[in-house]
Amino acid sequence: MAKTSNKESSPTIFIIFGGTGDLSKRKIIPALYNLFLENRLPEKFAIIGTGRSKFTDSKYRISLLEAVDEFSRRGKAKREDWSKFASNISYQIANIKDASEYKEFGSRIDTLKEEWKQAASIIYYCAVSPEFFCTIAENISASKLENNPETTRIIIEKPFGRDLNSAKELNSKLLTIFNEKQIYRIDHYLGKEVVQNIMAFRFANAIMEPLWNRNHIEHVQISVTEQIGIEDRGDYFENAGILRDMIQNHLLQLLCTIAMEPPINFDADVVRDRKVEVLHAMRKIAPGKVDTMAARGQYGPGWVEGKEVPGYREEKEVDPNSNTETYAALKFYVDNWRWQGVPFYLRTGKRLFKSASLITIQFREVPHNMFHREEGNIPKQNRLVISIQPDMGIRFQLESKTPGLEMSLNTVDMVFDYSGKTRVDSPEAYETLLLDIISGDQTLFMRADQVEAAWELIMPVLDAWENNKNSNFPNYPADSWGPENAEALIAKDGYHWFSLPELNKKD
Ligand code: BG6
């Protein structure tokens, strides 16, 4: 995680495949613009957007300005700043499937280098649908575009493969053209501010380590609930489902960050080694045990904030009899000394009651209650709640004496809250990730073995769900907390799903 100015870095050329797409507009360009405003981009840089539509440079820039105005965390761009930034942007029409159309990128790279009288780093960004990742890499190679192992990088968005075999195939194809140090596989959850803070919180505080194990932790919950449905991504989602879309990547990566052993330093490979060890230590769900370790759901129609919303099967480009899951809950164990016997519960879903990404660590009960039980003095278990979004913060729930004449217990929160200025100043995940790519820091990116190990873990569930249709779908209404079987999954162990506690309230 390089966090110094990149002004002195060598000139950089970004070639964005999918330069007119949603991701470019919502995330990539606003992130690059914000880095520019913070003087984090190299002094000399160029952004070449590419797509199949016809655009002049100036029309392209206007479309990006509209996007920045709409999606940047800083709101509307100041016109003067934007003009300076936009003078580095150009557009190149190209059919990404056709290698002969890549030559033009080569000429543009040469022209820029001549103009700058310097070598440049080249960053190819595959912001396109996954079926084109390989095609782009192959065409870069076939048309002999610059591919210097030290200074050329390629960014691959998720989903990385559809299953273990396709992920392996994609890895091996990419690795014939680029080496691992050039490949940046994005999992944008790793760039989120609070997620990065988990490492600081765990490894920069001496009091955490003695508590961070099976002796003190009873169970862990990782919950990413979303209020939105699948929006206009019916085609993509029908082929993915929430297991591929969220669990294989974002939720398993959060789990790794919580469960990893302390790295000896902050080098990208050292940190990633520790994470991949967690995936290897996780107990594979046996095919016959999928029903006891996992629960799935699909949303039906309902009402959200006074508006009627369709069920999943009524969404555009979705099969009216679809078996695709829009909700998943899983239980995992990490079979090592630190975590033996501690369940990790993961849940995520669309069209749920509230959007919130939370990690809750539930500590064990006190070994003996010395207070008067009959007066209701039963200490609640301590909880550490890491709130990633929309609320950003870390809170410890502790028991305390209620002020007054009696000895009566109450739960209180010790809170580190990112509200106010800290929050406004927090970079978006894509800003952090792009800055790291420019600096050549791979800590927050998925290595080939990490991606494959994550696929390996969810394959038994994917297979079981694909081969056995769920006859109860849809099984939860919009605006609910999900299907009953997910409640049952955790209830049979004596727990319940936590949502974000309101300050100073017991739940
Ligand atoms: C994406 C998924 O990776 O993450 C989406 O494809 C999901 O389905 C999104 O909505 C959630 O990201 P965030 O940053 O909004 O929590």
mmCIF file of C-alpha atoms in Angstrom, residues 31-373:
data_model
loop_
_atom_site.group_PDB
_atom_site.id
_atom_site.type_symbol
_atom_site.label_atom_id
_atom_site.label_comp_id
_atom_site.label_asym_id
_atom_site.label_seq_id
_atom_site.Cartn_x
_atom_site.Cartn_y
_atom_site.Cartn_z
ATOM 1 C CA ALA A 31 -11.003 7.770 -8.968
ATOM 2 C CA LEU A 32 -8.307 8.945 -11.405
ATOM 3 C CA TYR A 33 -9.695 12.459 -11.242
ATOM 4 C CA ASN A 34 -9.591 12.487 -7.440
ATOM 5 C CA LEU A 35 -6.011 11.197 -7.485
ATOM 6 C CA PHE A 36 -5.152 13.997 -9.901
ATOM 7 C CA LEU A 37 -6.690 16.574 -7.545
ATOM 8 C CA GLU A 38 -4.560 15.196 -4.733
ATOM 9 C CA ASN A 39 -1.396 15.363 -6.797
ATOM 10 C CA ARG A 40 -1.088 11.591 -6.706
ATOM 11 C CA LEU A 41 -0.874 10.994 -10.440
ATOM 12 C CA PRO A 42 2.502 11.149 -12.170
ATOM 13 C CA GLU A 43 3.410 14.547 -13.615
ATOM 14 C CA LYS A 44 2.992 13.110 -17.100
ATOM 15 C CA PHE A 45 0.101 10.790 -17.763
ATOM 16 C CA ALA A 46 -2.362 9.934 -20.485
ATOM 17 C CA ILE A 47 -5.693 8.140 -20.386
ATOM 18 C CA ILE A 48 -6.818 6.480 -23.589
ATOM 19 C CA GLY A 49 -10.386 5.245 -23.386
ATOM 20 C CA THR A 50 -11.469 2.706 -25.916
ATOM 21 C CA GLY A 51 -14.811 1.295 -27.003
ATOM 22 C CA ARG A 52 -16.859 0.437 -30.059
ATOM 23 C CA SER A 53 -18.900 3.641 -30.218
ATOM 24 C CA LYS A 54 -17.730 6.625 -32.190
ATOM 25 C CA PHE A 55 -16.585 9.557 -30.098
ATOM 26 C CA THR A 56 -14.402 12.551 -30.730
ATOM 27 C CA ASP A 57 -11.953 13.256 -27.889
ATOM 28 C CA SER A 58 -14.016 16.237 -26.852
ATOM 29 C CA LYS A 59 -17.337 14.337 -26.815
ATOM 30 C CA TYR A 60 -15.663 11.578 -24.827
ATOM 31 C CA ARG A 61 -14.351 14.052 -22.296
ATOM 32 C CA ILE A 62 -17.797 15.623 -21.934
ATOM 33 C CA SER A 63 -19.351 12.225 -21.224
ATOM 34 C CA LEU A 64 -16.723 11.597 -18.546
ATOM 35 C CA LEU A 65 -17.237 14.999 -16.978
ATOM 36 C CA GLU A 66 -20.936 14.220 -16.635
ATOM 37 C CA ALA A 67 -19.975 10.960 -14.959
ATOM 38 C CA VAL A 68 -17.579 12.651 -12.545
ATOM 39 C CA ASP A 69 -20.228 15.251 -11.681
ATOM 40 C CA GLU A 70 -22.624 12.449 -10.864
ATOM 41 C CA PHE A 71 -20.410 9.858 -9.201
ATOM 42 C CA SER A 72 -17.358 11.506 -7.644
ATOM 43 C CA ARG A 73 -17.342 11.562 -3.833
ATOM 44 C CA ARG A 74 -16.354 15.226 -4.148
ATOM 45 C CA GLY A 75 -19.471 16.108 -6.146
ATOM 46 C CA LYS A 76 -19.358 18.318 -9.207
ATOM 47 C CA ALA A 77 -15.931 18.943 -10.685
ATOM 48 C CA LYS A 78 -14.550 22.474 -10.738
ATOM 49 C CA ARG A 79 -14.362 23.298 -14.429
ATOM 50 C CA GLU A 80 -10.840 24.681 -14.262
ATOM 51 C CA ASP A 81 -9.458 21.554 -12.552
ATOM 52 C CA TRP A 82 -11.373 19.292 -14.883
ATOM 53 C CA SER A 83 -9.966 20.999 -18.009
ATOM 54 C CA LYS A 84 -6.412 20.407 -16.793
ATOM 55 C CA PHE A 85 -7.154 16.756 -16.094
ATOM 56 C CA ALA A 86 -9.190 16.214 -19.273
ATOM 57 C CA SER A 87 -6.410 17.526 -21.529
ATOM 58 C CA ASN A 88 -4.729 14.158 -20.798
ATOM 59 C CA ILE A 89 -7.707 12.111 -21.981
ATOM 60 C CA SER A 90 -8.302 10.835 -25.488
ATOM 61 C CA TYR A 91 -10.509 8.278 -27.171
ATOM 62 C CA GLN A 92 -9.703 5.470 -29.584
ATOM 63 C CA ILE A 93 -12.472 3.523 -31.283
ATOM 64 C CA ALA A 94 -11.571 -0.169 -31.441
ATOM 65 C CA ASN A 95 -13.113 -3.584 -31.635
ATOM 66 C CA ILE A 96 -11.376 -5.412 -28.814
ATOM 67 C CA LYS A 97 -11.843 -8.736 -30.568
ATOM 68 C CA ASP A 98 -9.780 -7.633 -33.547
ATOM 69 C CA ALA A 99 -5.980 -7.693 -33.027
ATOM 70 C CA SER A 100 -5.381 -5.541 -36.116
ATOM 71 C CA GLU A 101 -7.172 -2.674 -34.368
ATOM 72 C CA TYR A 102 -4.648 -2.680 -31.513
ATOM 73 C CA LYS A 103 -1.837 -1.271 -33.675
ATOM 74 C CA GLU A 104 -3.215 2.218 -33.159
ATOM 75 C CA PHE A 105 -2.545 1.897 -29.417
ATOM 76 C CA GLY A 106 1.083 1.148 -30.240
ATOM 77 C CA SER A 107 1.394 4.302 -32.343
ATOM 78 C CA ARG A 108 -0.198 6.365 -29.606
ATOM 79 C CA ILE A 109 2.185 4.972 -27.013
ATOM 80 C CA ASP A 110 5.159 5.785 -29.274
ATOM 81 C CA THR A 111 3.924 9.312 -29.961
ATOM 82 C CA LEU A 112 3.453 10.025 -26.254
ATOM 83 C CA LYS A 113 6.890 8.686 -25.366
ATOM 84 C CA GLU A 114 8.471 10.830 -28.068
ATOM 85 C CA GLU A 115 6.599 13.853 -26.832
ATOM 86 C CA TRP A 116 7.660 13.177 -23.225
ATOM 87 C CA LYS A 117 11.175 12.117 -24.263
ATOM 88 C CA GLN A 118 10.928 9.421 -21.610
ATOM 89 C CA ALA A 119 9.969 5.797 -21.225
ATOM 90 C CA ALA A 120 6.503 5.242 -19.778
ATOM 91 C CA SER A 121 4.670 2.694 -17.687
ATOM 92 C CA ILE A 122 1.709 1.205 -19.494
ATOM 93 C CA ILE A 123 -1.397 0.079 -17.619
ATOM 94 C CA TYR A 124 -3.945 -1.946 -19.581
ATOM 95 C CA TYR A 125 -7.283 -1.918 -17.790
ATOM 96 C CA CYS A 126 -9.792 -4.650 -18.704
ATOM 97 C CA ALA A 127 -13.002 -2.913 -17.639
ATOM 98 C CA VAL A 128 -15.054 -5.203 -19.830
ATOM 99 C CA SER A 129 -17.168 -8.278 -19.524
ATOM 100 C CA PRO A 130 -15.061 -11.287 -18.384
ATOM 101 C CA GLU A 131 -15.378 -13.157 -21.648
ATOM 102 C CA PHE A 132 -12.974 -10.576 -23.147
ATOM 103 C CA PHE A 133 -10.163 -10.743 -20.559
ATOM 104 C CA CYS A 134 -8.244 -13.391 -22.472
ATOM 105 C CA THR A 135 -8.967 -11.887 -25.874
ATOM 106 C CA ILE A 136 -7.509 -8.571 -24.763
ATOM 107 C CA ALA A 137 -4.366 -10.180 -23.333
ATOM 108 C CA GLU A 138 -3.917 -12.287 -26.467
ATOM 109 C CA ASN A 139 -4.416 -9.309 -28.765
ATOM 110 C CA ILE A 140 -1.959 -7.180 -26.780
ATOM 111 C CA SER A 141 0.549 -9.937 -27.360
ATOM 112 C CA ALA A 142 -0.401 -10.624 -31.006
ATOM 113 C CA SER A 143 -0.101 -6.976 -31.985
ATOM 114 C CA LYS A 144 3.177 -6.655 -30.051
ATOM 115 C CA LEU A 145 1.969 -3.833 -27.862
ATOM 116 C CA GLU A 146 4.432 -2.828 -25.189
ATOM 117 C CA ASN A 147 4.808 -5.511 -22.528
ATOM 118 C CA ASN A 148 7.815 -4.703 -20.394
ATOM 119 C CA PRO A 149 7.804 -7.008 -17.310
ATOM 120 C CA GLU A 150 8.986 -4.122 -15.118
ATOM 121 C CA THR A 151 6.698 -1.339 -16.271
ATOM 122 C CA THR A 152 3.658 -2.831 -17.980
ATOM 123 C CA ARG A 153 0.645 -3.903 -15.920
ATOM 124 C CA ILE A 154 -2.739 -5.389 -16.667
ATOM 125 C CA ILE A 155 -5.815 -4.932 -14.486
ATOM 126 C CA ILE A 156 -8.439 -7.639 -14.447
ATOM 127 C CA GLU A 157 -11.845 -6.986 -12.935
ATOM 128 C CA LYS A 158 -13.985 -9.617 -11.300
ATOM 129 C CA PRO A 159 -15.504 -12.121 -11.840
ATOM 130 C CA PHE A 160 -12.281 -14.029 -12.311
ATOM 131 C CA GLY A 161 -13.614 -17.215 -13.894
ATOM 132 C CA ARG A 162 -16.984 -18.907 -13.355
ATOM 133 C CA ASP A 163 -15.636 -21.861 -11.425
ATOM 134 C CA LEU A 164 -12.344 -23.435 -10.429
ATOM 135 C CA ASN A 165 -11.525 -24.794 -13.886
ATOM 136 C CA SER A 166 -12.259 -21.608 -15.788
ATOM 137 C CA ALA A 167 -10.274 -19.585 -13.235
ATOM 138 C CA LYS A 168 -7.309 -21.933 -13.663
ATOM 139 C CA GLU A 169 -7.590 -21.671 -17.418
ATOM 140 C CA LEU A 170 -7.734 -17.881 -17.302
ATOM 141 C CA ASN A 171 -4.745 -17.762 -14.960
ATOM 142 C CA SER A 172 -2.673 -20.027 -17.145
ATOM 143 C CA LYS A 173 -3.515 -18.051 -20.311
ATOM 144 C CA LEU A 174 -2.710 -14.711 -18.699
ATOM 145 C CA LEU A 175 0.506 -16.137 -17.320
ATOM 146 C CA THR A 176 1.737 -17.071 -20.785
ATOM 147 C CA ILE A 177 1.648 -13.378 -21.711
ATOM 148 C CA PHE A 178 2.289 -11.529 -18.458
ATOM 149 C CA ASN A 179 4.072 -12.562 -15.283
ATOM 150 C CA GLU A 180 2.292 -12.631 -11.921
ATOM 151 C CA LYS A 181 3.893 -9.327 -10.868
ATOM 152 C CA GLN A 182 2.216 -7.591 -13.801
ATOM 153 C CA ILE A 183 -1.297 -8.875 -13.112
ATOM 154 C CA TYR A 184 -3.611 -6.901 -10.822
ATOM 155 C CA ARG A 185 -6.798 -8.862 -10.100
ATOM 156 C CA ILE A 186 -9.230 -6.505 -8.444
ATOM 157 C CA ASP A 187 -11.382 -7.249 -5.429
ATOM 158 C CA HIS A 188 -12.554 -3.747 -4.629
ATOM 159 C CA TYR A 189 -13.500 -4.690 -1.045
ATOM 160 C CA LEU A 190 -9.793 -4.841 -0.207
ATOM 161 C CA GLY A 191 -9.435 -1.170 -1.117
ATOM 162 C CA LYS A 192 -12.161 -0.018 1.267
ATOM 163 C CA GLU A 193 -10.897 2.222 4.034
ATOM 164 C CA VAL A 194 -12.248 0.229 6.990
ATOM 165 C CA VAL A 195 -11.119 -3.079 5.498
ATOM 166 C CA GLN A 196 -7.567 -1.758 5.269
ATOM 167 C CA ASN A 197 -7.862 -0.604 8.839
ATOM 168 C CA ILE A 198 -8.440 -4.183 10.021
ATOM 169 C CA MET A 199 -4.743 -4.842 9.480
ATOM 170 C CA ALA A 200 -3.742 -1.751 11.449
ATOM 171 C CA PHE A 201 -6.246 -2.555 14.168
ATOM 172 C CA ARG A 202 -5.064 -6.130 14.539
ATOM 173 C CA PHE A 203 -1.330 -5.726 14.101
ATOM 174 C CA ALA A 204 -0.564 -2.260 15.455
ATOM 175 C CA ASN A 205 -2.273 -2.822 18.829
ATOM 176 C CA ALA A 206 -0.612 -5.109 21.328
ATOM 177 C CA ILE A 207 -3.872 -5.761 23.190
ATOM 178 C CA MET A 208 -5.581 -7.416 20.223
ATOM 179 C CA GLU A 209 -3.361 -10.412 19.561
ATOM 180 C CA PRO A 210 -3.831 -12.187 22.933
ATOM 181 C CA LEU A 211 -7.620 -12.021 22.448
ATOM 182 C CA TRP A 212 -7.701 -12.958 18.774
ATOM 183 C CA ASN A 213 -8.193 -16.697 18.951
ATOM 184 C CA ARG A 214 -10.432 -19.593 19.925
ATOM 185 C CA ASN A 215 -9.821 -19.063 23.644
ATOM 186 C CA HIS A 216 -11.663 -15.754 23.642
ATOM 187 C CA ILE A 217 -13.689 -15.616 20.435
ATOM 188 C CA GLU A 218 -16.906 -17.599 20.283
ATOM 189 C CA HIS A 219 -17.903 -16.951 16.675
ATOM 190 C CA VAL A 220 -17.476 -14.502 13.800
ATOM 191 C CA GLN A 221 -20.137 -13.093 11.465
ATOM 192 C CA ILE A 222 -19.417 -11.461 8.130
ATOM 193 C CA SER A 223 -22.494 -9.888 6.666
ATOM 194 C CA VAL A 224 -22.885 -7.847 3.478
ATOM 195 C CA THR A 225 -26.541 -7.043 2.990
ATOM 196 C CA GLU A 226 -27.811 -4.890 0.146
ATOM 197 C CA GLN A 227 -31.106 -3.127 -0.311
ATOM 198 C CA ILE A 228 -30.754 -2.911 -4.078
ATOM 199 C CA GLY A 229 -31.884 -5.703 -6.366
ATOM 200 C CA ILE A 230 -29.877 -6.810 -9.357
ATOM 201 C CA GLU A 231 -30.612 -3.502 -11.129
ATOM 202 C CA ASP A 232 -30.074 -3.838 -14.866
ATOM 203 C CA ARG A 233 -27.629 -6.752 -14.604
ATOM 204 C CA GLY A 234 -30.112 -9.592 -15.172
ATOM 205 C CA ASP A 235 -28.028 -11.247 -17.835
ATOM 206 C CA TYR A 236 -24.863 -11.208 -15.733
ATOM 207 C CA PHE A 237 -26.581 -12.236 -12.528
ATOM 208 C CA GLU A 238 -28.470 -15.148 -14.061
ATOM 209 C CA ASN A 239 -25.110 -16.631 -14.959
ATOM 210 C CA ALA A 240 -23.474 -15.786 -11.682
ATOM 211 C CA GLY A 241 -25.698 -15.887 -8.600
ATOM 212 C CA ILE A 242 -24.644 -14.372 -5.297
ATOM 213 C CA LEU A 243 -22.223 -17.162 -4.410
ATOM 214 C CA ARG A 244 -20.009 -16.259 -7.348
ATOM 215 C CA ASP A 245 -20.790 -12.558 -7.243
ATOM 216 C CA MET A 246 -20.025 -11.882 -3.579
ATOM 217 C CA ILE A 247 -18.944 -14.896 -1.511
ATOM 218 C CA GLN A 248 -16.149 -16.269 -3.707
ATOM 219 C CA ASN A 249 -14.388 -12.925 -3.597
ATOM 220 C CA HIS A 250 -15.471 -10.143 -1.233
ATOM 221 C CA LEU A 251 -16.700 -12.146 1.756
ATOM 222 C CA LEU A 252 -13.926 -14.729 1.680
ATOM 223 C CA GLN A 253 -11.359 -11.953 1.473
ATOM 224 C CA LEU A 254 -12.872 -10.278 4.517
ATOM 225 C CA LEU A 255 -12.679 -13.598 6.313
ATOM 226 C CA CYS A 256 -9.001 -13.945 5.388
ATOM 227 C CA THR A 257 -8.243 -10.473 6.745
ATOM 228 C CA ILE A 258 -9.851 -11.389 10.074
ATOM 229 C CA ALA A 259 -8.375 -14.879 10.326
ATOM 230 C CA MET A 260 -4.842 -14.463 8.928
ATOM 231 C CA GLU A 261 -1.733 -14.938 11.039
ATOM 232 C CA PRO A 262 0.392 -11.819 11.613
ATOM 233 C CA PRO A 263 2.610 -11.234 8.569
ATOM 234 C CA ILE A 264 6.263 -10.567 9.367
ATOM 235 C CA ASN A 265 6.186 -7.426 7.256
ATOM 236 C CA PHE A 266 3.968 -5.534 4.879
ATOM 237 C CA ASP A 267 5.355 -6.939 1.630
ATOM 238 C CA ALA A 268 2.683 -7.861 -0.868
ATOM 239 C CA ASP A 269 3.620 -11.507 -1.086
ATOM 240 C CA VAL A 270 4.100 -11.952 2.644
ATOM 241 C CA VAL A 271 0.625 -10.570 3.342
ATOM 242 C CA ARG A 272 -0.924 -12.622 0.552
ATOM 243 C CA ASP A 273 0.822 -15.774 1.741
ATOM 244 C CA ARG A 274 -0.805 -15.360 5.145
ATOM 245 C CA LYS A 275 -4.214 -14.891 3.517
ATOM 246 C CA VAL A 276 -3.940 -17.867 1.231
ATOM 247 C CA GLU A 277 -2.990 -20.020 4.223
ATOM 248 C CA VAL A 278 -6.387 -19.223 5.718
ATOM 249 C CA LEU A 279 -8.154 -20.417 2.578
ATOM 250 C CA HIS A 280 -6.112 -23.599 2.637
ATOM 251 C CA ALA A 281 -6.940 -24.159 6.308
ATOM 252 C CA MET A 282 -10.664 -23.749 5.769
ATOM 253 C CA ARG A 283 -12.658 -26.955 5.972
ATOM 254 C CA LYS A 284 -14.132 -27.953 2.614
ATOM 255 C CA ILE A 285 -17.860 -28.469 2.802
ATOM 256 C CA ALA A 286 -18.553 -32.109 1.989
ATOM 257 C CA PRO A 287 -21.129 -32.566 -0.805
ATOM 258 C CA GLY A 288 -23.486 -34.365 1.580
ATOM 259 C CA LYS A 289 -23.237 -31.534 4.142
ATOM 260 C CA VAL A 290 -24.173 -28.594 1.945
ATOM 261 C CA ASP A 291 -27.662 -28.360 3.440
ATOM 262 C CA THR A 292 -26.359 -28.097 6.979
ATOM 263 C CA MET A 293 -23.549 -25.645 6.158
ATOM 264 C CA ALA A 294 -25.250 -23.379 3.605
ATOM 265 C CA ALA A 295 -28.604 -21.757 2.893
ATOM 266 C CA ARG A 296 -29.796 -20.035 -0.248
ATOM 267 C CA GLY A 297 -32.580 -17.664 -1.132
ATOM 268 C CA GLN A 298 -34.169 -15.759 -3.975
ATOM 269 C CA TYR A 299 -36.145 -12.565 -3.521
ATOM 270 C CA GLY A 300 -39.785 -12.253 -4.396
ATOM 271 C CA PRO A 301 -41.647 -9.011 -5.100
ATOM 272 C CA GLY A 302 -42.359 -6.500 -2.368
ATOM 273 C CA TRP A 303 -42.174 -2.892 -1.320
ATOM 274 C CA VAL A 304 -39.054 -0.908 -0.592
ATOM 275 C CA GLU A 305 -39.383 2.579 0.865
ATOM 276 C CA GLY A 306 -42.929 2.950 -0.425
ATOM 277 C CA LYS A 307 -42.115 1.727 -3.947
ATOM 278 C CA GLU A 308 -43.300 -1.556 -5.368
ATOM 279 C CA VAL A 309 -40.374 -3.661 -6.617
ATOM 280 C CA PRO A 310 -40.390 -6.774 -8.794
ATOM 281 C CA GLY A 311 -39.268 -10.190 -7.633
ATOM 282 C CA TYR A 312 -36.032 -11.586 -9.056
ATOM 283 C CA ARG A 313 -37.896 -13.751 -11.556
ATOM 284 C CA GLU A 314 -39.687 -10.695 -12.922
ATOM 285 C CA GLU A 315 -36.461 -8.722 -13.481
ATOM 286 C CA LYS A 316 -35.299 -7.990 -17.034
ATOM 287 C CA GLU A 317 -33.304 -10.775 -18.726
ATOM 288 C CA VAL A 318 -34.120 -13.250 -15.945
ATOM 289 C CA ASP A 319 -35.726 -16.626 -16.561
ATOM 290 C CA PRO A 320 -39.247 -16.635 -15.024
ATOM 291 C CA ASN A 321 -38.386 -20.031 -13.490
ATOM 292 C CA SER A 322 -34.851 -19.089 -12.515
ATOM 293 C CA ASN A 323 -33.042 -21.176 -9.901
ATOM 294 C CA THR A 324 -30.359 -18.493 -9.369
ATOM 295 C CA GLU A 325 -29.765 -17.527 -5.747
ATOM 296 C CA THR A 326 -29.807 -13.867 -4.735
ATOM 297 C CA TYR A 327 -29.030 -14.671 -1.090
ATOM 298 C CA ALA A 328 -26.505 -17.033 0.454
ATOM 299 C CA ALA A 329 -25.469 -17.868 3.997
ATOM 300 C CA LEU A 330 -22.585 -20.210 4.761
ATOM 301 C CA LYS A 331 -20.838 -21.564 7.776
ATOM 302 C CA PHE A 332 -17.121 -22.296 7.668
ATOM 303 C CA TYR A 333 -14.437 -23.536 10.027
ATOM 304 C CA VAL A 334 -10.772 -22.642 9.824
ATOM 305 C CA ASP A 335 -8.891 -25.758 10.863
ATOM 306 C CA ASN A 336 -5.773 -24.425 12.564
ATOM 307 C CA TRP A 337 -4.606 -23.775 16.123
ATOM 308 C CA ARG A 338 -5.963 -20.260 16.293
ATOM 309 C CA TRP A 339 -9.484 -20.958 15.081
ATOM 310 C CA GLN A 340 -10.274 -24.600 15.804
ATOM 311 C CA GLY A 341 -13.983 -24.925 16.606
ATOM 312 C CA VAL A 342 -14.852 -21.250 15.988
ATOM 313 C CA PRO A 343 -17.627 -20.950 13.390
ATOM 314 C CA PHE A 344 -17.412 -18.194 10.775
ATOM 315 C CA TYR A 345 -20.856 -17.303 9.421
ATOM 316 C CA LEU A 346 -21.073 -15.486 6.102
ATOM 317 C CA ARG A 347 -24.238 -13.995 4.665
ATOM 318 C CA THR A 348 -25.026 -11.726 1.761
ATOM 319 C CA GLY A 349 -28.075 -10.936 -0.297
ATOM 320 C CA LYS A 350 -29.918 -8.514 -2.510
ATOM 321 C CA ARG A 351 -33.165 -6.687 -1.714
ATOM 322 C CA LEU A 352 -32.709 -7.012 1.992
ATOM 323 C CA PHE A 353 -34.050 -4.745 4.689
ATOM 324 C CA LYS A 354 -30.917 -2.642 5.007
ATOM 325 C CA SER A 355 -27.607 -2.099 3.231
ATOM 326 C CA ALA A 356 -24.759 -2.738 5.618
ATOM 327 C CA SER A 357 -21.359 -4.439 5.459
ATOM 328 C CA LEU A 358 -20.410 -5.613 8.919
ATOM 329 C CA ILE A 359 -18.000 -7.934 10.609
ATOM 330 C CA THR A 360 -18.966 -8.925 14.139
ATOM 331 C CA ILE A 361 -16.644 -10.761 16.454
ATOM 332 C CA GLN A 362 -18.488 -12.258 19.391
ATOM 333 C CA PHE A 363 -16.336 -12.942 22.446
ATOM 334 C CA ARG A 364 -17.015 -15.692 24.945
ATOM 335 C CA GLU A 365 -19.071 -15.323 28.112
ATOM 336 C CA VAL A 366 -17.386 -14.346 31.353
ATOM 337 C CA PRO A 367 -16.383 -17.570 33.130
ATOM 338 C CA HIS A 368 -18.372 -16.704 36.267
ATOM 339 C CA ASN A 369 -21.084 -14.155 36.982
ATOM 340 C CA MET A 370 -20.448 -12.454 40.319
ATOM 341 C CA PHE A 371 -23.417 -10.069 39.997
ATOM 342 C CA HIS A 372 -26.975 -10.596 41.213
ATOM 343 C CA ARG A 373 -28.702 -12.499 38.455
#
